[in-house]
Short mmCIF file of C-alpha atoms in Angstrom, two decimals:
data_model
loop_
_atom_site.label_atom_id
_atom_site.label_comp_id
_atom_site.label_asym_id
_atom_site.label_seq_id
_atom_site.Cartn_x
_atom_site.Cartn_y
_atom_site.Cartn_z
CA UNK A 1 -21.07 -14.74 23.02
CA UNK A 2 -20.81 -15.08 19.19
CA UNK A 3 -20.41 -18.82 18.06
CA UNK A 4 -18.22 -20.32 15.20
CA UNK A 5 -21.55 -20.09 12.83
CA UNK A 6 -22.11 -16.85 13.28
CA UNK A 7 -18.72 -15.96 13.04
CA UNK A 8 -18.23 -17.49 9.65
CA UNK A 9 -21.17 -15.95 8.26
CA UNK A 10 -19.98 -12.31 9.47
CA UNK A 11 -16.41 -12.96 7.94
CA UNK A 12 -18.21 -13.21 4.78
CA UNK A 13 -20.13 -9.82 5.27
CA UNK A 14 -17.61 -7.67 6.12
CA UNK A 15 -16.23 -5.02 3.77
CA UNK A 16 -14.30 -1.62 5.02
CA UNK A 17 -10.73 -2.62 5.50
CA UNK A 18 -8.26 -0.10 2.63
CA UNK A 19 -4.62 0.49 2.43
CA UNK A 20 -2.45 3.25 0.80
CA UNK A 21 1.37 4.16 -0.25
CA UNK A 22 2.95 7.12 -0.09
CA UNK A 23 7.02 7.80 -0.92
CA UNK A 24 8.50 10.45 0.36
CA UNK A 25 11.37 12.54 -1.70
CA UNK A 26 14.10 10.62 0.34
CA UNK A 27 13.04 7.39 -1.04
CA UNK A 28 11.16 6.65 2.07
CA UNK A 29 8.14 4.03 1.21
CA UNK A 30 5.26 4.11 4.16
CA UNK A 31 1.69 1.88 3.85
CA UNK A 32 -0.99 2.80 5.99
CA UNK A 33 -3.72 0.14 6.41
CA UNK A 34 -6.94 0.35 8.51
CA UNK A 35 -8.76 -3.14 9.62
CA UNK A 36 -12.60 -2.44 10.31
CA UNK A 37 -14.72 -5.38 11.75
CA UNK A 38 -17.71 -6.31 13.46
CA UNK A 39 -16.45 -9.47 15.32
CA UNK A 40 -15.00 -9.09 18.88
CA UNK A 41 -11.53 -10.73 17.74
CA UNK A 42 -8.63 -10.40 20.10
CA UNK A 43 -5.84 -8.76 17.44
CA UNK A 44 -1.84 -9.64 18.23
CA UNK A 45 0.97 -8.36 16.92
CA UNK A 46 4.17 -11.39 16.50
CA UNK A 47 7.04 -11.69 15.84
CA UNK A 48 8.70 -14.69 14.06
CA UNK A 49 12.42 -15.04 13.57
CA UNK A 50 13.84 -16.91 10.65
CA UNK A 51 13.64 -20.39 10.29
CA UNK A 52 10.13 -20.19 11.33
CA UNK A 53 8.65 -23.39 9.95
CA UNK A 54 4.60 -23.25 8.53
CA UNK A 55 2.49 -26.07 7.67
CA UNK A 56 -0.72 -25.99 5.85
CA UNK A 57 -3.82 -28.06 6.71
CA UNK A 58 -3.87 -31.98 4.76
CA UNK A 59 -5.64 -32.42 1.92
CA UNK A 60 -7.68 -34.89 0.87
CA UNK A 61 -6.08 -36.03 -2.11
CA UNK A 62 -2.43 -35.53 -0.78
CA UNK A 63 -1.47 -38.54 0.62
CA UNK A 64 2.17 -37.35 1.78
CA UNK A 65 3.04 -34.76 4.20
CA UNK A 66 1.32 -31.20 3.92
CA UNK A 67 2.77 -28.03 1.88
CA UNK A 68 4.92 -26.54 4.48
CA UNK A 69 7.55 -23.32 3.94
CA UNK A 70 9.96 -21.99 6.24
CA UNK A 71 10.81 -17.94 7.16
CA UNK A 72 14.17 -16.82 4.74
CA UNK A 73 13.52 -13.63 7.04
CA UNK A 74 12.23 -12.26 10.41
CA UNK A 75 8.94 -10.76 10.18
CA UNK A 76 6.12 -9.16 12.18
CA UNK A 77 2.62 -10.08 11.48
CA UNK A 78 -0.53 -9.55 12.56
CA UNK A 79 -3.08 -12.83 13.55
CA UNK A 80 -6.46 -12.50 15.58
CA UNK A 81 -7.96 -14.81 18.01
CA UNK A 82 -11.43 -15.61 18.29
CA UNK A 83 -12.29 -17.29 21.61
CA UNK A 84 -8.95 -18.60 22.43
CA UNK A 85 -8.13 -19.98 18.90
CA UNK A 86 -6.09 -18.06 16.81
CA UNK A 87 -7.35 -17.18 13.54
CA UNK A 88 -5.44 -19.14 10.40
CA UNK A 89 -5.21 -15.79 7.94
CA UNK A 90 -2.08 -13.54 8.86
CA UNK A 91 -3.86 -10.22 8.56
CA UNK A 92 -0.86 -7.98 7.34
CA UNK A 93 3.03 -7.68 7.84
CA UNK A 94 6.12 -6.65 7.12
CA UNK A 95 9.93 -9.12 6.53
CA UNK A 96 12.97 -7.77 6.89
CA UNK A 97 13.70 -7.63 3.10
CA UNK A 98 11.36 -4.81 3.54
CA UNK A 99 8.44 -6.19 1.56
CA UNK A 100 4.43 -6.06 3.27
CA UNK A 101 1.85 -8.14 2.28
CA UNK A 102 -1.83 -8.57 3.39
CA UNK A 103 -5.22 -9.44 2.68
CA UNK A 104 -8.46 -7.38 2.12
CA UNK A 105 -11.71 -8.85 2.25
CA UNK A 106 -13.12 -9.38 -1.29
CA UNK A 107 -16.72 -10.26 -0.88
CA UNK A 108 -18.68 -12.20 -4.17
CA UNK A 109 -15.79 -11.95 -6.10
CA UNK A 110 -13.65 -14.34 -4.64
CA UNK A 111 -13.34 -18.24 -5.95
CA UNK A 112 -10.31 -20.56 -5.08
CA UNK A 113 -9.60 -24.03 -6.15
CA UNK A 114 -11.50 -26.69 -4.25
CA UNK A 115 -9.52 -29.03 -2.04
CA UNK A 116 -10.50 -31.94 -3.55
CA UNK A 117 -9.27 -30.68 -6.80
CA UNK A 118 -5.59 -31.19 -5.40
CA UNK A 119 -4.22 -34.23 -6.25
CA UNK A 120 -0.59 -35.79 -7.66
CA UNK A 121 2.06 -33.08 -8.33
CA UNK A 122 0.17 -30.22 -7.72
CA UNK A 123 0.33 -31.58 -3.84
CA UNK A 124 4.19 -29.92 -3.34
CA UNK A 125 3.04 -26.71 -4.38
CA UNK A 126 -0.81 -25.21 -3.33
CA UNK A 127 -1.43 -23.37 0.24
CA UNK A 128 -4.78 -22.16 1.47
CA UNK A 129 -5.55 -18.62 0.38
CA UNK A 130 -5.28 -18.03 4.21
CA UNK A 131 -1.94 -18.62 4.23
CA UNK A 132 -0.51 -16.41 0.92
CA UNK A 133 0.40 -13.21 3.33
CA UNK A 134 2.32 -15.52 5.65
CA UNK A 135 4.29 -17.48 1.98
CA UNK A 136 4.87 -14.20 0.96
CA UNK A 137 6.67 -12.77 3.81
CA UNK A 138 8.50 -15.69 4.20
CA UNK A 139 9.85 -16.25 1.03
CA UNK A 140 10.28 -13.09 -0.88
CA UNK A 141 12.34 -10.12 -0.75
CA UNK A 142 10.70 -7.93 -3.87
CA UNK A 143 7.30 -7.69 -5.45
CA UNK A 144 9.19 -8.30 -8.92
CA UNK A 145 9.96 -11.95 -7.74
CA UNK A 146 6.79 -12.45 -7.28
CA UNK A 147 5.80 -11.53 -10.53
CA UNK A 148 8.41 -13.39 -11.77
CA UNK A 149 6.91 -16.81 -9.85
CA UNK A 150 2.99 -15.94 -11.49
CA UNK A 151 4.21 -15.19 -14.64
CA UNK A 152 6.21 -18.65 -14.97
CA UNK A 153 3.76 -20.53 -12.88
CA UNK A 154 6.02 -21.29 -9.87
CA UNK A 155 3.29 -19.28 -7.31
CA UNK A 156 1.26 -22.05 -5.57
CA UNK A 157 -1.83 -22.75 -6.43
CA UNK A 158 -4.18 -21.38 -4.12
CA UNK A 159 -7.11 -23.52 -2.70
CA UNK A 160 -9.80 -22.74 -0.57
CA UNK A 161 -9.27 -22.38 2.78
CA UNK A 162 -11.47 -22.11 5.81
CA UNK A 163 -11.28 -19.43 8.77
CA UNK A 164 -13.75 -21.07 11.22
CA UNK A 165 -16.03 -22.85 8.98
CA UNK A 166 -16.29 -20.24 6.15
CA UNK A 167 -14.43 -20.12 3.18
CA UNK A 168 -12.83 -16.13 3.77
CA UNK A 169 -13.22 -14.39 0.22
CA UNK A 170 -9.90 -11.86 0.28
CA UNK A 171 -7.58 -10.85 -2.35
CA UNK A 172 -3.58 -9.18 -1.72
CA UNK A 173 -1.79 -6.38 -1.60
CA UNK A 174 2.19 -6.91 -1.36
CA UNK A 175 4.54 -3.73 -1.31
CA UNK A 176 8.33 -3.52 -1.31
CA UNK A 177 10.52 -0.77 -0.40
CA UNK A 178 11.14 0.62 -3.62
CA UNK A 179 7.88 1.28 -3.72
CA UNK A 180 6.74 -1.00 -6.31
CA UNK A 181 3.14 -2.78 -5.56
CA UNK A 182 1.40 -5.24 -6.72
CA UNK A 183 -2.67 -6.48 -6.12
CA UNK A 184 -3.37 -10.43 -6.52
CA UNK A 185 -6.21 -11.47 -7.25
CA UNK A 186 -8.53 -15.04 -7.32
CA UNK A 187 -11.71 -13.69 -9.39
CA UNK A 188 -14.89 -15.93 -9.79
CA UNK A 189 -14.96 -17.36 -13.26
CA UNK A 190 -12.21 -15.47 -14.41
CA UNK A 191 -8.99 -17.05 -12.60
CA UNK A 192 -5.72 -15.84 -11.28
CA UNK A 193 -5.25 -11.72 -12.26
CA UNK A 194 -2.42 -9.94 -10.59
CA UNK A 195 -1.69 -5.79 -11.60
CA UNK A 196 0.59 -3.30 -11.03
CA UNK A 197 -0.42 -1.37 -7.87
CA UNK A 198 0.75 2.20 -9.48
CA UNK A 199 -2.64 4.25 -8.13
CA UNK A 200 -1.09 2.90 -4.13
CA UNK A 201 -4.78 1.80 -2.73
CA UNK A 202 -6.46 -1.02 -1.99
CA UNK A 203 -10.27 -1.29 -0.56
CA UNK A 204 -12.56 -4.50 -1.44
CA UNK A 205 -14.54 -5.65 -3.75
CA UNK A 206 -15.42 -5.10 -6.87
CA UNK A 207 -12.04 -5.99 -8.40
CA UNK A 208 -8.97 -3.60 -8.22
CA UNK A 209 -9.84 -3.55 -12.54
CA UNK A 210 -13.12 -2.01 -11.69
CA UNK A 211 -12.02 0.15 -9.38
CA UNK A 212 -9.47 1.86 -11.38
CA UNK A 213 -11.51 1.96 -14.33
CA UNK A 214 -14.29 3.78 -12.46
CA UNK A 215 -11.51 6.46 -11.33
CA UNK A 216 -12.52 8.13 -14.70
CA UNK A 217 -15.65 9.07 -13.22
CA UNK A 218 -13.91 11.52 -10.97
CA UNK A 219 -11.57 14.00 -13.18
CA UNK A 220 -12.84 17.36 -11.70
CA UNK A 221 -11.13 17.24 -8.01
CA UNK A 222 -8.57 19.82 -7.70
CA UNK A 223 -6.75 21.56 -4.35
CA UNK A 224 -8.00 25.06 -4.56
CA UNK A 225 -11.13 27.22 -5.29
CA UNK A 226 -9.94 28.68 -9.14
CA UNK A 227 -12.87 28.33 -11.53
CA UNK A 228 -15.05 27.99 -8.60
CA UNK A 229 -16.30 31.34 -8.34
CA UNK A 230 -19.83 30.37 -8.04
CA UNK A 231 -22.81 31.47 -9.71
CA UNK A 232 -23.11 34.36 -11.92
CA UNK A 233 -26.17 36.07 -14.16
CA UNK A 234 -27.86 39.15 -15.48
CA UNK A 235 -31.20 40.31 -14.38
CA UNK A 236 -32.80 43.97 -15.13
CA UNK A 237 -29.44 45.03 -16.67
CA UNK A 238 -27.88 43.93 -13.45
CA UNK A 239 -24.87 41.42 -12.45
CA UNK A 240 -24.91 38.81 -9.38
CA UNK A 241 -22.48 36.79 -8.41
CA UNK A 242 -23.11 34.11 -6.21
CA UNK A 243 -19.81 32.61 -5.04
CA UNK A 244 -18.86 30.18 -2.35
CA UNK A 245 -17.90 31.65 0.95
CA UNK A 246 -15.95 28.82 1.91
CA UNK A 247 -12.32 27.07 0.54
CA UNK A 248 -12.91 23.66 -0.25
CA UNK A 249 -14.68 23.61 -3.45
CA UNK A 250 -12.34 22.06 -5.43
CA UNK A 251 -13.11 19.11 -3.97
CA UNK A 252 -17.00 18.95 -4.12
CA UNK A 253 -18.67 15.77 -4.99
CA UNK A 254 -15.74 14.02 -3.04
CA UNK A 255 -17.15 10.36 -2.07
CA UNK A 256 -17.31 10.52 1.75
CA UNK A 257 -19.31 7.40 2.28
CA UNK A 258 -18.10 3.70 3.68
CA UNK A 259 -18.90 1.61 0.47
CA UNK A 260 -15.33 0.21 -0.96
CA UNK A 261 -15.65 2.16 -4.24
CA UNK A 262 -16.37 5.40 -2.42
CA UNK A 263 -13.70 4.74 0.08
CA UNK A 264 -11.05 3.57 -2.67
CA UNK A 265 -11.79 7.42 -4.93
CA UNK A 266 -11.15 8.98 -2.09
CA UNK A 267 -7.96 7.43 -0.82
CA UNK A 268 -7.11 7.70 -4.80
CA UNK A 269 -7.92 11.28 -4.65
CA UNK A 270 -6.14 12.77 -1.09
CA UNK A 271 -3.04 10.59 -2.18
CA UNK A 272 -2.65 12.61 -5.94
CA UNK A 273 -3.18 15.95 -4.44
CA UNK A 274 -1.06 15.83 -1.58
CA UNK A 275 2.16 17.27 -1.73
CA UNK A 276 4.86 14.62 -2.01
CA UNK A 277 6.28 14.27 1.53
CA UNK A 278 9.81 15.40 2.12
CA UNK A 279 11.11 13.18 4.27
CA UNK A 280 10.14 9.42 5.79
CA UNK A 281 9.28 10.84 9.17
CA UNK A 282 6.50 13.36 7.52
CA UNK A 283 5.56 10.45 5.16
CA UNK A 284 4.43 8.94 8.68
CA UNK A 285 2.47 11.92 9.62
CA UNK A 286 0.82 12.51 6.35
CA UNK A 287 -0.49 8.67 5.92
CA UNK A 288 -1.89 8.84 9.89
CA UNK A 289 -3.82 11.91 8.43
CA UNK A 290 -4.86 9.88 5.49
CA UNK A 291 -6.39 6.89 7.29
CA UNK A 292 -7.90 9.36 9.68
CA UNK A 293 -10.07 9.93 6.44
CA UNK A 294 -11.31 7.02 6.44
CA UNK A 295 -11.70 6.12 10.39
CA UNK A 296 -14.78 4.59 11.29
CA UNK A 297 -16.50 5.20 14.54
CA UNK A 298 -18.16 2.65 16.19
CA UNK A 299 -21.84 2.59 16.23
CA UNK A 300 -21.88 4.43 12.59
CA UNK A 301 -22.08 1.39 9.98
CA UNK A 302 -23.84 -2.04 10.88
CA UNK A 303 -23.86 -5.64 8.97
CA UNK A 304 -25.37 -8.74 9.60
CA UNK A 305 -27.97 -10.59 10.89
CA UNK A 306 -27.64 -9.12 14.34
CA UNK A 307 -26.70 -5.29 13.07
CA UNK A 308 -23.09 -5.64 14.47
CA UNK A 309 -21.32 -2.16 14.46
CA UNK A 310 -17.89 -1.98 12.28
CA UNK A 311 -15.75 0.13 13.07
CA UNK A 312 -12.02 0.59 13.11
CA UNK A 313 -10.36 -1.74 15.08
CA UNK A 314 -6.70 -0.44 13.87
CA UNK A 315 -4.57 1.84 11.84
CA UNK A 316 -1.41 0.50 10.75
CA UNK A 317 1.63 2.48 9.72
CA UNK A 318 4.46 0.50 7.78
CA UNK A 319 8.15 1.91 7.19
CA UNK A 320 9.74 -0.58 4.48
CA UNK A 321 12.86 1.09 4.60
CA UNK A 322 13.35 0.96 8.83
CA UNK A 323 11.31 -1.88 8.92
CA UNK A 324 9.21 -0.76 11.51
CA UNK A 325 5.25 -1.03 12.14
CA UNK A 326 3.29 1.86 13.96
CA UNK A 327 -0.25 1.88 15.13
CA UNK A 328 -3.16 2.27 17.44
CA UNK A 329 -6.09 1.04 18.40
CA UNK A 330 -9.57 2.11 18.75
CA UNK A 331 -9.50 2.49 22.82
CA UNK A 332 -5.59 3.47 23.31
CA UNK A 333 -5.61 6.05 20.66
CA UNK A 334 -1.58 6.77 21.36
CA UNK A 335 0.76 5.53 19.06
CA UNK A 336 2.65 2.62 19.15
CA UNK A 337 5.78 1.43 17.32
CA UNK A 338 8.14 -1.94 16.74
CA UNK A 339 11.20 -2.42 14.13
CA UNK A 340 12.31 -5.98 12.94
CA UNK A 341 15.91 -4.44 14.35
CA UNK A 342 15.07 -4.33 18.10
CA UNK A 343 13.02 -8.03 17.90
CA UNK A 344 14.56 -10.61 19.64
CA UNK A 345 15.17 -14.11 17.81
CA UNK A 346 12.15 -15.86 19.83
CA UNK A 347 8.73 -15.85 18.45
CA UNK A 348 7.07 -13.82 20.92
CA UNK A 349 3.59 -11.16 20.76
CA UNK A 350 2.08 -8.09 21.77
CA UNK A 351 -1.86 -7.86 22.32
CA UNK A 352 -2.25 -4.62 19.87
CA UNK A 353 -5.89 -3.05 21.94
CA UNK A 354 -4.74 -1.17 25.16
CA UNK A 355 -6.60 0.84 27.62
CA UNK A 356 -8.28 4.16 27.34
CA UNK A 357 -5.94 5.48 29.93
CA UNK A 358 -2.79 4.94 28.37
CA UNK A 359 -3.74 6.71 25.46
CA UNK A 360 -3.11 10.47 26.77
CA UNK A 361 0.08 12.42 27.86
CA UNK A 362 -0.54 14.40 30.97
CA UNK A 363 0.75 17.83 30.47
CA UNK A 364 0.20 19.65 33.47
CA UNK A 365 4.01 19.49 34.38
CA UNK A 366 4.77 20.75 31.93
CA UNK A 367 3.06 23.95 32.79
CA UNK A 368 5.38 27.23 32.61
CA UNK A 369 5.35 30.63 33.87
CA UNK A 370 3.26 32.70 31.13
CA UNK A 371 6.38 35.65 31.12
CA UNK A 372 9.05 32.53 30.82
CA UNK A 373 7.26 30.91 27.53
CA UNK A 374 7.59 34.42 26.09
CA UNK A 375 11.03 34.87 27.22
CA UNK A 376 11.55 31.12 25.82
CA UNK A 377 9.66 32.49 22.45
CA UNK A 378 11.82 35.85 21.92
CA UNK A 379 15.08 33.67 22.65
CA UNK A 380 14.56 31.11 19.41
CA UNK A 381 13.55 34.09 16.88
#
């Protein structure tokens, strides 16, 4: 079984985790997020009803109670558990103000304020950075508030906090339902950044800076095959053509790798080309397809000392509008769904991994008469 040590020093290696937006013509905003991980953590999904009170750890220089904040807003999040201890970082969710914030691991570009540096004033206002998904949710209804609070200096300030002995390097990305989005940042040697999320993705490090700057590496991608008719010369006073005899080539050179830069063109790349969703419901289809894109298996991509596998643990699907979170796991492959609407008032949770069985519809019932499905066929035309 893994121990704390090893643990810490894997949540510092790992690096595959993206997410995307997509907003359909009805106004619809949907966020798909994948978390990929080599660690055997036990994922739940809560919820928390309003009034939900959160307390971060003491600090050393902070004589007086803790910083502590309190839900304006139910919300369901996502926490691990490693051994029996759950994990302090809230992974992703949603509030019911219809804004989603989470983190992304941002390896060697990460740097917080030290703990010790907190001291006087500064006390009433500075969380963890494991704890700025779970401020968020709780206290704001729009990613322009939020601006609003870094841009006047009202955000806390954000010190570095532990997830099992290891400082856990991760920056933000925070959505609302009008479909605005926003990427914070804590860079090393460089401070506090926060942009405009207009592109809709997220992967990991370098920064989100780098990432769209290297997007003008990649101007050629295109749907179809036109101007792609291959090869063409003279030889002896005679024409060849050589010309693909595939579709597709409009989008050759198309990063397919794992790296975060790879995975972030690409997610960059399927979200400008395909056509703008209709309607919320086929938003939800067309970001499953997405992070199918960028599924890993298990077995495929290793890290670490001990060559653990990543792979994708789970794909999240977020409706701001309905407020409602689907998914599925890597075993139970069927889909799964919960809305802040049908939640209870108790805090209460769902283990998110299920079993392989439950995963498939049996359709054998089903079954028809061959003549009857063509009766059933010529009687809807």
């Amino acid at each position: 079984m893994l121990g704390f040590a090893i643990l810490a020093t894997l949540l510092t290696l790992t690096e595959s985790c993206q997410e995307i937006r997509v907003k359909a013509e009805d106004g619809g905003v949907v966020l798909g997020r994948s978390l990929e991980f080599p660690i055997p953590l036990d994922f739940h999904m809560l919820t928390e009803p309003a009034g939900t009170k959160h307390e971060a750890h003491p600090l050393p220089n902070c004589p007086g109670a803790p910083f502590s904040f309190t839900n304006r807003f139910k919300e369901i999040v996502i926490l691990g558990r490693f051994n029996g201890n759950w994990c302090n970082t809230t992974c992703d969710g949603i509030n019911e103000a219809g804004l989603s914030a989470n983190v992304l691991l941002f390896k060697d570009n990460a740097e917080y304020i030290d703990p010790s540096e907190i001291s006087g004033a500064a006390c009433d206002n500075a969380i963890p950075q494991t704890m700025i998904p779970a401020y968020i949710l709780a206290t704001y209804e729009t990613v322009k508030q939020i601006k609003d609070d870094l841009e006047s200096d009202k955000f806390p300030a954000v010190w570095a906090g532990d997830e099992f002995g290891a400082v856990l390097p991760i920056h933000f990305n925070i959505n609302d339902k009008t479909g605005a989005g926003l990427v914070l940042e804590h860079v090393k040697g460089e401070g506090v950044k926060w942009y405009d999320n207009t592109v809709g993705v997220l992967t990991n490090s370098p920064t989100f800076s780098w990432h769209m700057s290297n997007l003008r590496n990649y101007p050629h991608f295109q749907r179809n095959d036109k101007g792609r008719e291959g090869l063409k010369y003279s030889s002896q006073g005679e024409d060849y053509s050589y010309g693909p005899q595939w579709s597709g080539s409009g989008m050759l050179g198309l990063p397919g790798d794992y790296t975060s830069p790879s995975r972030f063109v690409k997610a960059a790349t399927l979200l400008a080309l395909a056509p703008k969703p209709a309607t919320t419901n086929e938003a939800i289809v067309q970001v499953f397809h997405h992070m199918a894109a960028a599924d890993i298996p298990y077995g495929v991509v290793e890290t670490g000392p001990l060559d653990l596998a990543i792979f994708t643990w789970w794909t999240l699907v977020k409706d701001l509008e309905r407020r409602c979170v689907y998914y599925r796991s890597y075993t139970d492959l069927s889909v799964k769904k919960l809305c802040l609407d049908d939640i209870s008032g108790v805090k209460s949770a769902v283990k998110m991994e299920g079993r392989f069985e439950d995963g498939f519809k049996d359709i054998s019932g089903e079954l028809k008469d061959f003549d009857t499905v063509l009766l059933d066929r010529h009687s809807e035309l």
